[in-house]
Structure formats: C-alpha cells, structure tokens
Coordinates of C-alpha atoms and ligand atoms in Angstrom, one line a residue:
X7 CA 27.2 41.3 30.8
X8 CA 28.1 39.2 27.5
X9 CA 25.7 36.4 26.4
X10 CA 26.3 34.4 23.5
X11 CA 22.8 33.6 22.7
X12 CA 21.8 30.4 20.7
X13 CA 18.9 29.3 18.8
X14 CA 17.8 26.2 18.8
X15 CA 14.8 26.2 16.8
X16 CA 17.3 28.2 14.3
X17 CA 19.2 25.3 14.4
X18 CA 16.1 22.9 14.1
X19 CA 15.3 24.7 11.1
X20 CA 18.5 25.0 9.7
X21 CA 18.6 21.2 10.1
X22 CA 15.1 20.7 7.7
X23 CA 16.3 22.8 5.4
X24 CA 19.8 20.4 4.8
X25 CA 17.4 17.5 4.7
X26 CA 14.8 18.5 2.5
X27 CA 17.6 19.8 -0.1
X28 CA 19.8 16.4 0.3
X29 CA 16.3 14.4 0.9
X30 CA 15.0 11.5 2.5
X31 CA 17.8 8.9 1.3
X32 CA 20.6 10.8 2.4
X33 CA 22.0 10.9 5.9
X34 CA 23.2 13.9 7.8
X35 CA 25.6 13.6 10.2
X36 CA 25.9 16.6 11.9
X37 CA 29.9 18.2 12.7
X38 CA 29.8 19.5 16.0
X39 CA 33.6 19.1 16.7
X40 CA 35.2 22.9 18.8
X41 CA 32.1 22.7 20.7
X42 CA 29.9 22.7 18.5
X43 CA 31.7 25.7 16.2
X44 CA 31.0 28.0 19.6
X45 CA 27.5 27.4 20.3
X46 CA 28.1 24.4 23.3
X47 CA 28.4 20.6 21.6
X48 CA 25.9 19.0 24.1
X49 CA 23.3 21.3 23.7
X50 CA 23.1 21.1 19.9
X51 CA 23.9 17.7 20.0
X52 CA 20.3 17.4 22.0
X53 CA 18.8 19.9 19.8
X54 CA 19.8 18.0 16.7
X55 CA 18.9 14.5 18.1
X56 CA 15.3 16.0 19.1
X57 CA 14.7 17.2 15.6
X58 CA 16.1 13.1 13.9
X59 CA 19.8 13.6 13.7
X60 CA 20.9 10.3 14.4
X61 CA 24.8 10.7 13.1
X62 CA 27.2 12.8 14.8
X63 CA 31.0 14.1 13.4
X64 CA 33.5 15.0 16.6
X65 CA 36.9 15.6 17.0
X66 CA 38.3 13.7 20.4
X67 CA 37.3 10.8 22.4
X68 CA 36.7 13.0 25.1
X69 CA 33.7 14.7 23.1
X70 CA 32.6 11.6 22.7
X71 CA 32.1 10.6 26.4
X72 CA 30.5 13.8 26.8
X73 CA 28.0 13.4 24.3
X74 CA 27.2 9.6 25.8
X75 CA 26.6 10.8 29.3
X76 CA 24.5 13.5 28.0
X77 CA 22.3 11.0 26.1
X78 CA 23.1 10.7 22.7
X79 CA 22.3 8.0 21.1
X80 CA 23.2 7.8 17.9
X81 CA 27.0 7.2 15.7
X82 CA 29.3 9.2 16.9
X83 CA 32.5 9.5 14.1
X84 CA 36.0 10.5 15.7
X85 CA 37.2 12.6 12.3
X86 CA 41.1 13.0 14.2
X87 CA 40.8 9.3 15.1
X88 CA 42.1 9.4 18.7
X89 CA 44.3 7.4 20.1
X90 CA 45.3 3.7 20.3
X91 CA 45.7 4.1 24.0
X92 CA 41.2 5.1 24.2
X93 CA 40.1 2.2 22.2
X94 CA 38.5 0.6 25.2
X95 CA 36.9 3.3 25.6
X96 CA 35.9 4.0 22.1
X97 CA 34.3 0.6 22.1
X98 CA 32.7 0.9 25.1
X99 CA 31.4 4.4 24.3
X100 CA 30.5 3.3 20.6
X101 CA 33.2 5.8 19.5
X102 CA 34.0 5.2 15.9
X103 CA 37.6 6.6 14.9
X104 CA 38.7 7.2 11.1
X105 CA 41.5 5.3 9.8
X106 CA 43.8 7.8 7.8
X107 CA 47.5 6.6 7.7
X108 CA 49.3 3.2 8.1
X109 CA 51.3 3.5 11.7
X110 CA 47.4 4.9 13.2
X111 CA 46.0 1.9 11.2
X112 CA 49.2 -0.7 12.7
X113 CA 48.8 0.9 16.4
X114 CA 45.2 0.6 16.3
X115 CA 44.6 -3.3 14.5
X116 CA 47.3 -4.1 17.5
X117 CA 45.2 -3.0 20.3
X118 CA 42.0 -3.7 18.5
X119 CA 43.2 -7.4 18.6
X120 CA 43.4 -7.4 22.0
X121 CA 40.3 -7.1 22.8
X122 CA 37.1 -8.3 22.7
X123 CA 34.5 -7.4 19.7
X124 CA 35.4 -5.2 16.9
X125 CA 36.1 -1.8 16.4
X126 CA 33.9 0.1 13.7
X127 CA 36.0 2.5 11.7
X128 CA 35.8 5.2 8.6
X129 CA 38.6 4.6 6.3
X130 CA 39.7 7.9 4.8
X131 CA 41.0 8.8 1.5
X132 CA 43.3 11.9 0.9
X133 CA 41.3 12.8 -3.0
X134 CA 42.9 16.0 -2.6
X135 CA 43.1 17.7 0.5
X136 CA 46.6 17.3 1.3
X137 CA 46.1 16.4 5.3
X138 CA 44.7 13.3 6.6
X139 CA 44.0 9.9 4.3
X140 CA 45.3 7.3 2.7
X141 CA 46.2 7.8 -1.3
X142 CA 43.3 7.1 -3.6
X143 CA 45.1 4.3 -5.3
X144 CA 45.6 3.1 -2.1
X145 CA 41.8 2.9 -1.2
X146 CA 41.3 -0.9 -1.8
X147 CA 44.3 -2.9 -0.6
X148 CA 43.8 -0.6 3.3
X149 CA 40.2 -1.2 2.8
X150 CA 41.3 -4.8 2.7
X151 CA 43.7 -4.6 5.5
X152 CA 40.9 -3.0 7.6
X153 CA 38.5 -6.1 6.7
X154 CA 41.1 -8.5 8.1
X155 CA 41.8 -7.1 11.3
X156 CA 40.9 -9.1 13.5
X157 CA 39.6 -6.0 16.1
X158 CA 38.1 -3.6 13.2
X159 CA 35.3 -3.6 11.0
X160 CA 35.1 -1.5 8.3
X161 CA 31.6 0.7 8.2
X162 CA 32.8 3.7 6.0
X163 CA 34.8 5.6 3.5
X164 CA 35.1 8.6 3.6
X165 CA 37.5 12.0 2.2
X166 CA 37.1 15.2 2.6
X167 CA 37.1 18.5 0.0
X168 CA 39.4 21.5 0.1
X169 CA 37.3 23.9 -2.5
X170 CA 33.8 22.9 -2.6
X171 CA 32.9 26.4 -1.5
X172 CA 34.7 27.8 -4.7
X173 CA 36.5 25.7 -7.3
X174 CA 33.8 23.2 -8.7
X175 CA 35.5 21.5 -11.7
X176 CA 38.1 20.8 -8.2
X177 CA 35.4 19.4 -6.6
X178 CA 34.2 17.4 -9.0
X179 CA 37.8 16.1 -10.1
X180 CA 37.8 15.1 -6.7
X181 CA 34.8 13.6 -6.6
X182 CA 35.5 11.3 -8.8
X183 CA 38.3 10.3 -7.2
X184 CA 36.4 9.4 -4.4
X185 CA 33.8 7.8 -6.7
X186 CA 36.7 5.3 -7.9
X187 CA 37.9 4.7 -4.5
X188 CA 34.2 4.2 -3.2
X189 CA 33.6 1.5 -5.7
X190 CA 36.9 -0.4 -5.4
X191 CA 36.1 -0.5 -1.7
X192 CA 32.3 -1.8 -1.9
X193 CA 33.3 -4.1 -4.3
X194 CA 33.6 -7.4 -1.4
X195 CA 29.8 -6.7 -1.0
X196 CA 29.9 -5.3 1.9
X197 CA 27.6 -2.2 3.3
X198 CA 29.8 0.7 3.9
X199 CA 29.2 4.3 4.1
X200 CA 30.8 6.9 1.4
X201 CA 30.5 10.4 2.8
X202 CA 32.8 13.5 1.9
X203 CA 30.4 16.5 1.4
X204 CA 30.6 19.2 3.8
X205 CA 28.5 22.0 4.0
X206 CA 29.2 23.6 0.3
X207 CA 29.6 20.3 -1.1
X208 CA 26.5 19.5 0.4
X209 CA 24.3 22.5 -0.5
X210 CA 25.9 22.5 -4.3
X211 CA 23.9 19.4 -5.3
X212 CA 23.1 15.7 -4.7
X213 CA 25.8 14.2 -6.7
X214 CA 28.3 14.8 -3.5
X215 CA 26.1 13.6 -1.2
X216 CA 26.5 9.6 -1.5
X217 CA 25.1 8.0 1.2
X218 CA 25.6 10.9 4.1
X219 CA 27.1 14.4 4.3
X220 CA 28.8 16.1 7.0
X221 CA 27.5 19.8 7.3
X222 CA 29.5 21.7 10.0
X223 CA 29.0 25.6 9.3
X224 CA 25.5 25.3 7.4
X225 CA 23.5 23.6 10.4
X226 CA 24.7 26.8 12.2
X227 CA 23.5 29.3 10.1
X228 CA 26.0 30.4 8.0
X229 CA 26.8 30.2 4.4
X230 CA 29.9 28.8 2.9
X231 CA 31.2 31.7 0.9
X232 CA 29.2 34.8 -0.6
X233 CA 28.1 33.4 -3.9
X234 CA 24.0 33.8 -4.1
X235 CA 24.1 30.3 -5.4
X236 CA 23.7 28.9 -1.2
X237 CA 20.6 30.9 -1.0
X238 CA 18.0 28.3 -2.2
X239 CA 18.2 26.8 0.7
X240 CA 17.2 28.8 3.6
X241 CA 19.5 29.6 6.5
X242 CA 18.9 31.4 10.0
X243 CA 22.1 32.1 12.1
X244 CA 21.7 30.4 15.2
X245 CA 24.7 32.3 17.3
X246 CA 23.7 36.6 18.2
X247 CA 25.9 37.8 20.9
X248 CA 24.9 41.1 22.9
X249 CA 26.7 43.1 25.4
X250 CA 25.6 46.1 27.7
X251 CA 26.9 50.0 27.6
X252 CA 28.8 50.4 31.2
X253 CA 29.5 54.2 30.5
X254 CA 28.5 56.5 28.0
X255 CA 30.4 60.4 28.5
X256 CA 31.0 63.1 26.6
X257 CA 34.6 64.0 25.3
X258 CA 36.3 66.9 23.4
X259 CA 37.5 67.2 20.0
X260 CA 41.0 65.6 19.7
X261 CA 41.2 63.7 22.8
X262 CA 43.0 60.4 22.6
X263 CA 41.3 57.0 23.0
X264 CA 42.3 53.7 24.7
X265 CA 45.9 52.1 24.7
X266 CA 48.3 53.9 22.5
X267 CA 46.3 56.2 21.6
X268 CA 45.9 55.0 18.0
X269 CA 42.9 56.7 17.7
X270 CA 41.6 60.4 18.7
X271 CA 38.1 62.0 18.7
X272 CA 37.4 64.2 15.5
X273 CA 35.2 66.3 17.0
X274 CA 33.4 66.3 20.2
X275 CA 31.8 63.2 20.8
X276 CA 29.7 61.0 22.9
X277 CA 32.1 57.7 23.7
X278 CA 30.1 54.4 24.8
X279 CA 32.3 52.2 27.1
X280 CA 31.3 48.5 26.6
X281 CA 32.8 45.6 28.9
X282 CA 34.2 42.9 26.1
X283 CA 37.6 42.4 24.6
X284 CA 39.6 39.8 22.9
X285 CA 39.7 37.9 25.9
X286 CA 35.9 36.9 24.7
X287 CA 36.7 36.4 21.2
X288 CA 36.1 39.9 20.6
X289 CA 39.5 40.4 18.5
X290 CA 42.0 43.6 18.8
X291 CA 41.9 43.3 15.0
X292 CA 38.7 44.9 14.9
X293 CA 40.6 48.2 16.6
X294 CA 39.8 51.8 15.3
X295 CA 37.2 51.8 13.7
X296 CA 37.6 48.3 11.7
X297 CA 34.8 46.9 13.9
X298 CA 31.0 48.2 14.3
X299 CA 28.3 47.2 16.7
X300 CA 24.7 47.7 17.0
X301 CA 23.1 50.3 19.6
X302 CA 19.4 51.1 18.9
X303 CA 18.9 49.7 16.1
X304 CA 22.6 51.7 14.6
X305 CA 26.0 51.4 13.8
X306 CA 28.6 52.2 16.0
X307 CA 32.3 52.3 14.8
X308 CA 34.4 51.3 17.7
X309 CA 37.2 53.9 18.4
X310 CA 41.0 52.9 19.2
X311 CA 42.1 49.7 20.6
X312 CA 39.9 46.8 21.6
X313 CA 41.7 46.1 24.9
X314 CA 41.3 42.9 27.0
X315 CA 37.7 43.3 28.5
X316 CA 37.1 46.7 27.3
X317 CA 36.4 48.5 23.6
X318 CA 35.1 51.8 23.5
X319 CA 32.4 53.2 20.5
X320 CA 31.7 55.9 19.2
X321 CA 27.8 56.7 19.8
X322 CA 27.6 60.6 18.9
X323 CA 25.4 59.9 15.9
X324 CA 23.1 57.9 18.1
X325 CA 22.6 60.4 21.0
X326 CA 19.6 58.5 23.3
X327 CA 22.7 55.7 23.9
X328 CA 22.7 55.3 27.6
X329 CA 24.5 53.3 30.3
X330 CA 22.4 49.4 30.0
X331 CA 21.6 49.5 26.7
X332 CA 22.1 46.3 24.7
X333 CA 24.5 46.4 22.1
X334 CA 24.4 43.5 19.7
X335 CA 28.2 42.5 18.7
X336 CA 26.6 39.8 16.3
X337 CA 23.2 39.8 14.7
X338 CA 20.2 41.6 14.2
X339 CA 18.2 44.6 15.7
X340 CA 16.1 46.9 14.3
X341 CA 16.9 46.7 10.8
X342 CA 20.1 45.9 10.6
X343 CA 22.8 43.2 11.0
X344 CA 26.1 42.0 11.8
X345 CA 26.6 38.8 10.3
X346 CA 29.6 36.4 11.3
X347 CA 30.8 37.0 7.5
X348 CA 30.8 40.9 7.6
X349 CA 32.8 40.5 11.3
X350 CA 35.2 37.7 9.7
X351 CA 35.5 40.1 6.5
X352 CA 36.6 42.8 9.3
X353 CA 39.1 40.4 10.8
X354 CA 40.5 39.2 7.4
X355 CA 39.1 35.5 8.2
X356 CA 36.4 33.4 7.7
X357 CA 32.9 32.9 9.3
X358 CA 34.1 29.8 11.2
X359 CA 36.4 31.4 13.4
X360 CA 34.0 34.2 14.2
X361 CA 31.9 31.4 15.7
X362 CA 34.6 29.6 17.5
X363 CA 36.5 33.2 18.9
X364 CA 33.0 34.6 20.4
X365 CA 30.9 31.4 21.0
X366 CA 33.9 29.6 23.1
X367 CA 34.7 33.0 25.3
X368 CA 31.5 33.5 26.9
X369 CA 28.6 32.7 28.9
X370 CA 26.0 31.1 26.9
X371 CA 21.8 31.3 27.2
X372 CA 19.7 28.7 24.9
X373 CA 16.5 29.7 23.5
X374 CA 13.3 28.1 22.2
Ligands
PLP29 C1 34.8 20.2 10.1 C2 34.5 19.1 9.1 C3 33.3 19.1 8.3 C4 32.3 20.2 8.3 O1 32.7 21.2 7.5 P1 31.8 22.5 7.2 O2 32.5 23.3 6.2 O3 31.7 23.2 8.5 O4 30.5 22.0 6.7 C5 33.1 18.0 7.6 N1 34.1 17.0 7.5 C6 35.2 17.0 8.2 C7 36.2 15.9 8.1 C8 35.5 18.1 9.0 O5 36.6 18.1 9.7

C-alpha cells in the first residue's frame, strides 16, 4: 500500500554529475552507511559499481559482509572502525576500518599482530569536528605508530567537516588543517589517500577534494542546504514514496478528527483516509495540518494527528479524490513537488533524516 520507490538511473546520474564536477583525477567513494540513507545499501551499492564506483564508505562490519556476498568489489572503508574482536573478518572480507583514537588504535595493532598479513586502515584527524580523530598535531607521530604495526598498513588520512554546507572561511580553516596534517603524514613517501570532503565540501570546489571525496546525501539527490550555489551541478532525487487513498467520506462542519481531536473540520468537507503513520517514517510531527501530500496532481493538508498506520487529509478542494488513488508523500506529480527538504523543513530537521525515517520503514520497488 506504501512503496518507497528508488531510481537508479537517478542515482546513475546523480553519480556523473559528482564526477564530471570533481573530474577524472579525483575518486569518489560513495557513503552508503543507514542503508544506503533509506534507499537499500546493496542495491545502490550495485547501481553505483555498474555505473564505475569502485570505493565504498560504511558504517559496521556487518555492512560490509553484506556488500561482499552481494558482489562488490571494490574498497570498502569502515568510517566507525568496528571492532577489535571482527578484524579476521575485516581482513578476510577486505574491510578497511579508520583509526580514530589511541585505545581503538592499541586494541586493534594487538589483534592485528596476531595474525597473518596486514590490516589496511584510514587514520583520521579530528580538524574540527569535535567527534572521532586524532588531534591534528598529533597526525604524524599516530601516522607513525600506524606504519610500525606490525598487523596495519596505513592507506589513508582522512577528517571530516562540520560546516561545509554553510560556514566556508570554517571550512577552509579546516582545510588547512588537514592540508598540514596530510603533508606531515606523506612525508615517509609513502602513497596514502587524503579525503575529507563530503557532499558540500565536495560540490563547493576542487580544492576539498584531494585525492577522493565522500558524497553521502548528493549521490541521492539532495542538496546540502538551500543556497542556489549547489545548483551547477545537476541533481535528481532518487527516493519518491506513494501511498493509496483507503477511504474518502464526507463529514460535517465542526466534526473532530483523529486522536485527541486536535484538529476539527471548518466546514464540511471531504476527508481522505490514507494507510501510513510514523510507524513508516511518516512522523506525528507533521500533525494538523503541518504536513501536505500530493492527490492529482494537488496539495492536501493532512488534518489532526498522524496516528501509527493512519493520517487522514483533507481533499475537499480536490473533489474527483477517490478510494485507490495514488498519493505521493515524497516527490513529484503533475506539477508539483514534495521535496525531502520542504518535508524536513516541516519536521524541523534536515533532508537526511527524511530519507532514513521513510526509506528504512517500508517496502521498497527499484526502477530503471
Ligand atoms: C556520512 C558521512 C559522509 C557523507 O556525508 P554527506 O553529507 O551525506 O555527503 C562523509 N564522511 C563521513 C565520515 C560520514 O560519516
């Protein structure tokens, strides 16, 4: 009755877009951590490695396996690290972890040790997120430390940026942090990886892209805050998700509406019942009128409370509604749209956890 529906040649094209804007010397590893941000890690994994992708950005060792014995091929980057207890696995999976604080980095040169072959690893740098990495001045002698562990082998350095989707002399302050640690690091000769652009970082310009950037949100359609500056490179969103009207009835003026009766029709109306709820991502904060869907090609308002598997709209302005029409919760009919940033501006949160709240609730259907 809900489908999340994905596009893959969206997400194909959303792909050539990154790499023509970053170009040909510049890798992209694609993030596809939270399944994918919602729109199923395996299947855009496949998508990805169909259309060149041959650098991947997860969160567990678990995602990891999952993406081998679906056939991916290329690096696969653990950005939490995992744990010391999965490094056989990580090796024999080609799982490489990040490195981002010194009892992770004792636990895992201890295991590493133990076993045969050597471990690749991303050392990270904290330039100014505040969360995971070691401190910049820091950077060399852990570098050093990863180089003469006997079970690792250093192939990257990496950080990550807090603002790069607002704050750019940040970003850049940052940067050059990172450009200071990237250096220090390199220095023995050796050929590691510097990457720390996501997807704002990435799409504001080459000099945050070093030698690979790690788009997340962009590959999925969506850009990173509202500023017109993103729109030179060309974006589809690859997630729509469309329900079906179960009931559609007539009610008087002043009759009150769902749980609580928070809300009560103004005048007499025609009330579409639809069968999703925040049980599929579809939040309660969207209640009474907060949230709008599509119904032939207009806006609905939804009318009191979202319940669990149930939200009720108000379809008097669009009288031909009927029971098993489609209603699209996110994306486009007709002329108009509901973007993952008008919903998330609803909700009072951002684009990303539109994605994850719908796209990991319900039944999904790839297309193209
Ligand atoms: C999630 C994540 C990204 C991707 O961020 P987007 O804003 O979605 O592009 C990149 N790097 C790290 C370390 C991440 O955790």
């Amino acid at each position: 009755m809900n489908i999340v529906r994905v596009d893959r040649e969206a997400m194909r094209r959303n792909y050539q877009a990154i790499k023509a804007h970053v170009g040909r010397e510049v890798e992209v590893m694609a993030v596809i951590k939270a399944d994918g941000y919602g729109h199923g890690m395996v299947e855009m994994a496949l998508t990805l490695q169909g259309a060149g992708v041959r650098h991947f950005g997860i969160a567990t060792v678990e995602q990891g396996i999952a993406l081998r014995q679906a056939g991916i091929k290329g690096q696969l980057v653990i950005l939490l690290g995992g744990r010391a207890e999965e490094i056989s696995t990580m090796q024999s999976h080609s799982l490489e972890p990040v490195i981002f604080d010194s009892d992770q980095f004792a636990e895992f040169s201890a295991v590493a040790g133990q076993l045969p072959g050597r471990l690749a690893v991303h050392l990270k740098i904290d330039c100014g997120m505040g969360r995971l990495g070691f401190k910049p001045e820091e950077a060399f002698a852990w570098s050093e430390k990863i180089k003469a562990s006997a079970g690792l082998k250093l192939v990257g350095v990496m950080s990550h940026f807090p603002s790069a989707d607002g704050d750019l002399d940040l970003t850049r302050h940052q940067n050059e942090i990172f450009g200071r640690c990237v250096e220090t690091v390199r220095a023995s000769g050796a050929s590691i990886k510097a990457h720390i652009a996501n997807s704002a970082a990435t799409l504001r310009g080459k000099e945050f892209c070093w030698d690979m950037v790690r788009p997340g949100l962009a590959l999925y359609g969506c850009y990173p805050s509202p500023d017109p500056l993103w729109q030179r490179t060309p974006l589809v969103p690859v997630m729509s998700v469309v329900s079906t009207i179960v009931q559609v009835e007539d009610a008087p003026a002043d009759k009150g509406i769902s749980y609580g009766h928070i809300d009560r029709t103004r005048r007499p109306s025609r009330l579409a019942v639809l069968p999703i709820g925040y049980a599929d991502g579809f939040s309660r904060s969207l209640s009474a009128g907060v949230g709008k869907v599509l119904i032939r090609g207009r806006r609905a308002p939804i009318i009191g409370r979202v319940c669990m598997n149930v939200t009720v709209v108000d379809v008097t302005d669009i009288p031909e509604a009927c029971r098993g029409d489609e209603v699209i919760i996110l994306g486009r009919q007709g002329n108009e749209q509901i973007s993952a940033d008008e919903i998330a501006g609803w909700m009072g949160t951002i684009s990303y956890e539109v994605l994850c709240l719908l796209g990991n609730n319900m039944k999904r259907q790839y297309i193209n």
